[in-house]
Amino acid sequence: MVDPAAPILIFDSGVGGLTVLEQVRKLLPDAPVIYVADRAALPYGDKSEAEIAARVCGLLGRLAERYHPRLICIACNTASTIALGMVREVLEVPIVGTVPAIKPAAEMTRTGTIGLLGTRATIRQAYVDNLEAQYAQGKRLLRHAAPELVQAAELKMRGIAPDPAVFARAAEGLLGQPGGADIDTVVLACTHFPLLEEELGKEFGPSVRFVDGAQGIARRIAYLTKGQSFARAQDDFAIDTSHDQDPSPLLPAFQSYGIGRILRL
Ligand code: DGL
């Protein structure tokens, strides 16, 4: 039997996984959660596949030994599209990953042209090619790497307004491609990006809808933990892997997601 106090561990390189936590809270309000931000290695999107895979496998192994989670959610598209298979091979714990929401986007589009915003590492993954081949046949998928948006989301969660030019560049990066004017659906294929939906919405205009994977991930977590009981032994907390950045400016944002403390790893 699963210990009712065993947490769900939600993992990202930074604040992006909070968009997944928000949806998990809606379905499983009593689930104890440990949120992990690997800010020591942020951004993942500019690293090599080998670096990301080694980092994610090593860190999740340490965290699993220390906190005995009932389930780990890799709330990061970059880490999931690169390392999900590997992590599943090395850890016994059920692992839920985050994959670009190409399938729902393909079902939603009317024009048949979908945009995808992700990190540099995510948009070059074969995992994304496979999702495109499987779910977006006969549609056009235009990809754009927007690493600046990761930093913008990190700033926003510290209460600092990001430079609006960043959002204009992200929109132009998709809409300015050949055929880009036909985009009516944009996949936010990085968990940081839904934190910026309002700002992005202004640049893309009212005819574009955004889609991300957070709700689907929460449903998957609820499905995999069905029948288990939940009882918090302590308040939910976050772990920050960074030792040279002060996490306290993030605390107000984390508190709004029910995380009252940010500890150092
Ligand atoms: N939040 C992560 C994702 O979903 C990536 C951010 C980063 O580059 O670290 O891809």
Short mmCIF file of C-alpha atoms and ligand atoms in Angstrom, two decimals:
data_model
loop_
_atom_site.label_atom_id
_atom_site.label_comp_id
_atom_site.label_asym_id
_atom_site.label_seq_id
_atom_site.Cartn_x
_atom_site.Cartn_y
_atom_site.Cartn_z
CA MET A 1 0.00 0.00 0.00
CA VAL A 2 1.21 3.50 -0.82
CA ASP A 3 2.04 5.63 2.23
CA PRO A 4 -0.69 8.35 2.34
CA ALA A 5 2.03 10.94 3.08
CA ALA A 6 4.19 9.90 0.09
CA PRO A 7 4.50 12.98 -2.13
CA ILE A 8 4.05 13.51 -5.82
CA LEU A 9 7.33 15.02 -6.97
CA ILE A 10 6.95 17.65 -9.68
CA PHE A 11 10.19 18.49 -11.42
CA ASP A 12 11.27 21.26 -13.80
CA SER A 13 14.35 23.33 -14.52
CA GLY A 14 12.64 26.35 -12.96
CA VAL A 15 9.17 27.80 -12.44
CA GLY A 16 7.55 26.19 -15.51
CA GLY A 17 6.30 23.12 -13.66
CA LEU A 18 4.02 25.37 -11.62
CA THR A 19 1.69 25.37 -14.63
CA VAL A 20 1.40 21.60 -14.20
CA LEU A 21 1.10 21.87 -10.41
CA GLU A 22 -1.86 24.23 -10.89
CA GLN A 23 -3.77 21.54 -12.79
CA VAL A 24 -2.72 18.79 -10.36
CA ARG A 25 -4.12 20.88 -7.49
CA LYS A 26 -7.50 21.03 -9.24
CA LEU A 27 -7.80 17.26 -9.53
CA LEU A 28 -5.90 16.16 -6.41
CA PRO A 29 -6.14 18.96 -3.84
CA ASP A 30 -5.09 16.66 -0.97
CA ALA A 31 -2.01 15.22 -2.66
CA PRO A 32 1.24 16.07 -0.86
CA VAL A 33 3.59 17.70 -3.35
CA ILE A 34 7.31 18.41 -3.46
CA TYR A 35 8.18 20.83 -6.25
CA VAL A 36 11.75 20.72 -7.53
CA ALA A 37 13.30 23.56 -9.55
CA ASP A 38 16.69 22.65 -10.98
CA ARG A 39 17.74 26.29 -11.18
CA ALA A 40 21.41 25.31 -10.90
CA ALA A 41 21.11 23.97 -14.47
CA LEU A 42 18.51 26.38 -15.92
CA PRO A 43 18.02 26.72 -18.86
CA TYR A 44 17.89 23.12 -20.04
CA GLY A 45 16.91 24.22 -23.52
CA ASP A 46 20.41 25.41 -24.42
CA LYS A 47 22.17 22.25 -23.26
CA SER A 48 23.11 19.13 -25.18
CA GLU A 49 21.04 15.95 -25.09
CA ALA A 50 23.80 14.15 -23.16
CA GLU A 51 24.03 16.88 -20.52
CA ILE A 52 20.26 16.98 -19.99
CA ALA A 53 19.89 13.20 -19.83
CA ALA A 54 22.73 12.81 -17.31
CA ARG A 55 21.53 15.70 -15.19
CA VAL A 56 17.88 14.61 -15.05
CA CYS A 57 18.62 10.91 -14.40
CA GLY A 58 21.14 11.72 -11.67
CA LEU A 59 19.05 14.31 -9.90
CA LEU A 60 15.81 12.33 -10.00
CA GLY A 61 17.66 9.29 -8.65
CA ARG A 62 18.90 11.28 -5.67
CA LEU A 63 15.50 12.85 -5.04
CA ALA A 64 13.70 9.50 -5.27
CA GLU A 65 16.03 7.98 -2.69
CA ARG A 66 15.63 10.89 -0.35
CA TYR A 67 11.88 11.56 -0.56
CA HIS A 68 10.33 8.25 -1.68
CA PRO A 69 7.74 9.86 -3.96
CA ARG A 70 4.74 7.77 -5.05
CA LEU A 71 5.10 9.28 -8.53
CA ILE A 72 7.44 11.67 -10.32
CA CYS A 73 6.19 14.14 -12.90
CA ILE A 74 8.82 15.56 -15.23
CA ALA A 75 7.00 18.85 -15.80
CA CYS A 76 9.41 19.94 -18.50
CA ASN A 77 9.12 19.25 -22.23
CA THR A 78 12.86 19.51 -22.79
CA ALA A 79 13.73 16.95 -20.13
CA SER A 80 10.84 14.66 -21.11
CA THR A 81 11.45 14.58 -24.85
CA ILE A 82 15.10 13.73 -24.20
CA ALA A 83 15.25 11.67 -21.02
CA LEU A 84 11.84 10.16 -20.27
CA GLY A 85 12.72 6.69 -21.55
CA MET A 86 16.03 6.66 -19.70
CA VAL A 87 14.54 7.81 -16.40
CA ARG A 88 11.86 5.12 -16.64
CA GLU A 89 14.55 2.51 -17.16
CA VAL A 90 16.55 3.49 -14.09
CA LEU A 91 13.84 4.34 -11.55
CA GLU A 92 11.17 2.07 -10.10
CA VAL A 93 8.76 4.95 -9.42
CA PRO A 94 5.97 5.68 -11.94
CA ILE A 95 7.09 8.59 -14.13
CA VAL A 96 4.74 10.95 -15.96
CA GLY A 97 6.33 13.09 -18.64
CA THR A 98 5.31 16.21 -20.48
CA VAL A 99 5.12 16.02 -24.23
CA PRO A 100 4.26 18.77 -26.70
CA ALA A 101 0.47 18.93 -27.12
CA ILE A 102 0.56 18.30 -30.87
CA LYS A 103 -2.31 15.80 -30.78
CA PRO A 104 -4.91 18.17 -29.25
CA ALA A 105 -3.63 21.01 -31.44
CA ALA A 106 -4.15 18.88 -34.57
CA GLU A 107 -7.71 18.21 -33.43
CA MET A 108 -8.36 21.91 -32.77
CA THR A 109 -6.92 23.57 -35.86
CA ARG A 110 -9.34 24.74 -38.54
CA THR A 111 -6.75 26.11 -40.96
CA GLY A 112 -4.52 23.03 -40.70
CA THR A 113 -1.51 25.15 -39.76
CA ILE A 114 -0.16 24.74 -36.24
CA GLY A 115 2.67 26.64 -34.58
CA LEU A 116 4.93 25.16 -31.94
CA LEU A 117 6.96 27.20 -29.48
CA GLY A 118 9.57 25.37 -27.43
CA THR A 119 13.16 25.48 -26.33
CA ARG A 120 16.00 24.95 -28.82
CA ALA A 121 16.54 21.43 -27.50
CA THR A 122 12.86 20.46 -27.65
CA ILE A 123 12.14 21.57 -31.19
CA ARG A 124 14.99 19.47 -32.64
CA GLN A 125 13.93 16.21 -30.94
CA ALA A 126 12.96 13.12 -32.91
CA TYR A 127 10.24 12.76 -30.26
CA VAL A 128 8.58 15.85 -31.76
CA ASP A 129 9.04 14.51 -35.32
CA ASN A 130 7.31 11.33 -34.23
CA LEU A 131 4.38 13.18 -32.64
CA GLU A 132 4.04 15.20 -35.83
CA ALA A 133 4.07 12.08 -38.02
CA GLN A 134 1.61 10.29 -35.74
CA TYR A 135 -0.92 13.03 -35.00
CA ALA A 136 -0.49 15.89 -37.45
CA GLN A 137 -0.52 14.10 -40.78
CA GLY A 138 -1.89 16.32 -43.49
CA LYS A 139 -1.37 19.38 -41.28
CA ARG A 140 1.47 21.84 -41.36
CA LEU A 141 3.54 22.18 -38.16
CA LEU A 142 5.81 25.23 -37.96
CA ARG A 143 8.36 25.24 -35.12
CA HIS A 144 10.18 28.09 -33.45
CA ALA A 145 12.64 28.07 -30.57
CA ALA A 146 11.92 30.85 -28.07
CA PRO A 147 14.48 30.47 -25.27
CA GLU A 148 13.97 34.12 -24.27
CA LEU A 149 10.50 33.21 -23.03
CA VAL A 150 11.98 30.92 -20.38
CA GLN A 151 13.83 33.83 -18.84
CA ALA A 152 10.77 36.07 -19.25
CA ALA A 153 8.66 33.60 -17.25
CA GLU A 154 11.31 33.35 -14.56
CA LEU A 155 11.32 37.17 -14.26
CA LYS A 156 7.55 37.42 -14.21
CA MET A 157 7.38 34.96 -11.32
CA ARG A 158 9.75 37.20 -9.40
CA GLY A 159 7.36 40.11 -9.96
CA ILE A 160 9.53 41.73 -12.65
CA ALA A 161 7.83 42.70 -15.93
CA PRO A 162 9.69 41.15 -18.89
CA ASP A 163 10.67 43.22 -21.95
CA PRO A 164 7.58 43.13 -24.27
CA ALA A 165 9.88 42.84 -27.33
CA VAL A 166 10.50 39.22 -26.31
CA PHE A 167 6.85 38.34 -26.98
CA ALA A 168 6.80 40.18 -30.30
CA ARG A 169 9.89 38.23 -31.40
CA ALA A 170 8.31 34.91 -30.40
CA ALA A 171 5.16 35.67 -32.40
CA GLU A 172 7.14 36.88 -35.41
CA GLY A 173 9.27 33.73 -35.27
CA LEU A 174 6.17 31.70 -36.12
CA LEU A 175 3.88 34.08 -37.99
CA GLY A 176 6.77 35.33 -40.14
CA GLN A 177 7.58 31.87 -41.53
CA PRO A 178 6.23 30.90 -44.96
CA GLY A 179 2.61 29.89 -44.33
CA GLY A 180 2.79 31.31 -40.81
CA ALA A 181 -0.08 33.72 -41.39
CA ASP A 182 -2.41 30.67 -41.46
CA ILE A 183 -1.53 29.59 -37.91
CA ASP A 184 -4.66 29.39 -35.75
CA THR A 185 -3.33 27.11 -32.99
CA VAL A 186 -0.04 27.38 -31.12
CA VAL A 187 1.37 24.57 -28.98
CA LEU A 188 3.11 25.95 -25.91
CA ALA A 189 5.70 23.17 -25.80
CA CYS A 190 7.57 24.42 -22.77
CA THR A 191 5.96 24.45 -19.35
CA HIS A 192 7.19 27.99 -18.73
CA PHE A 193 5.17 29.42 -21.60
CA PRO A 194 1.59 29.14 -20.29
CA LEU A 195 2.72 31.56 -17.55
CA LEU A 196 2.98 34.11 -20.39
CA GLU A 197 -0.23 33.30 -22.22
CA GLU A 198 -1.67 36.77 -21.67
CA GLU A 199 1.42 38.54 -23.06
CA LEU A 200 1.69 36.10 -25.98
CA GLY A 201 -2.03 36.46 -26.71
CA LYS A 202 -1.57 40.18 -27.34
CA GLU A 203 1.11 39.50 -29.94
CA PHE A 204 -0.53 36.58 -31.71
CA GLY A 205 -3.95 38.23 -31.80
CA PRO A 206 -7.45 36.88 -31.11
CA SER A 207 -7.53 34.38 -33.99
CA VAL A 208 -4.82 32.20 -32.41
CA ARG A 209 -5.56 29.72 -29.64
CA PHE A 210 -2.94 28.23 -27.35
CA VAL A 211 -2.74 24.66 -26.19
CA ASP A 212 -0.48 23.02 -23.63
CA GLY A 213 -0.24 19.64 -21.95
CA ALA A 214 -0.83 20.55 -18.29
CA GLN A 215 -4.44 19.36 -17.99
CA GLY A 216 -3.69 16.08 -19.71
CA ILE A 217 -0.72 15.47 -17.41
CA ALA A 218 -2.85 16.15 -14.33
CA ARG A 219 -5.45 13.67 -15.60
CA ARG A 220 -2.74 11.07 -16.14
CA ILE A 221 -1.42 11.59 -12.59
CA ALA A 222 -4.94 11.30 -11.18
CA TYR A 223 -5.44 8.08 -13.16
CA LEU A 224 -2.17 6.52 -11.99
CA THR A 225 -2.85 7.38 -8.32
CA LYS A 226 -6.49 6.31 -8.40
CA GLY A 227 -7.51 4.45 -5.24
CA GLN A 228 -4.49 5.75 -3.27
CA SER A 229 -5.09 7.83 -0.17
CA PHE A 230 -3.49 11.18 0.46
CA ALA A 231 -2.64 12.78 3.81
CA ARG A 232 -0.09 15.55 4.22
CA ALA A 233 2.43 14.92 6.99
CA GLN A 234 3.77 18.47 6.47
CA ASP A 235 3.08 21.50 4.33
CA ASP A 236 4.11 21.27 0.70
CA PHE A 237 7.52 22.71 -0.05
CA ALA A 238 9.87 23.33 -2.97
CA ILE A 239 13.51 22.45 -3.47
CA ASP A 240 15.86 24.72 -5.37
CA THR A 241 19.09 23.13 -6.59
CA SER A 242 20.82 26.49 -6.99
CA HIS A 243 23.24 27.53 -4.30
CA ASP A 244 24.17 30.91 -5.66
CA GLN A 245 20.76 32.40 -6.47
CA ASP A 246 18.50 33.62 -3.68
CA PRO A 247 15.13 31.83 -4.04
CA SER A 248 13.23 34.27 -1.79
CA PRO A 249 12.02 36.59 -4.63
CA LEU A 250 10.12 33.56 -5.98
CA LEU A 251 8.34 32.83 -2.72
CA PRO A 252 5.21 34.99 -3.24
CA ALA A 253 4.55 33.26 -6.58
CA PHE A 254 5.17 29.82 -5.08
CA GLN A 255 2.84 30.64 -2.20
CA SER A 256 0.04 31.30 -4.67
CA TYR A 257 0.48 27.65 -5.77
CA GLY A 258 0.33 26.39 -2.16
CA ILE A 259 4.10 26.09 -1.66
CA GLY A 260 5.09 27.88 1.51
CA ARG A 261 8.83 27.21 1.69
CA ILE A 262 11.70 26.92 -0.77
CA LEU A 263 14.55 24.78 0.54
CA ARG A 264 18.00 24.36 -0.92
CA LEU A 265 18.98 20.88 -2.09
N1 DGL B 1 10.30 24.30 -18.69
C1 DGL B 1 11.17 23.62 -19.60
C2 DGL B 1 10.39 22.95 -20.73
O1 DGL B 1 9.24 22.65 -20.59
C3 DGL B 1 12.37 24.26 -20.19
C4 DGL B 1 13.00 25.50 -19.74
C5 DGL B 1 14.50 25.44 -19.88
O2 DGL B 1 15.04 25.74 -20.96
O3 DGL B 1 15.11 25.09 -18.86
O4 DGL B 1 10.94 22.68 -21.78
#
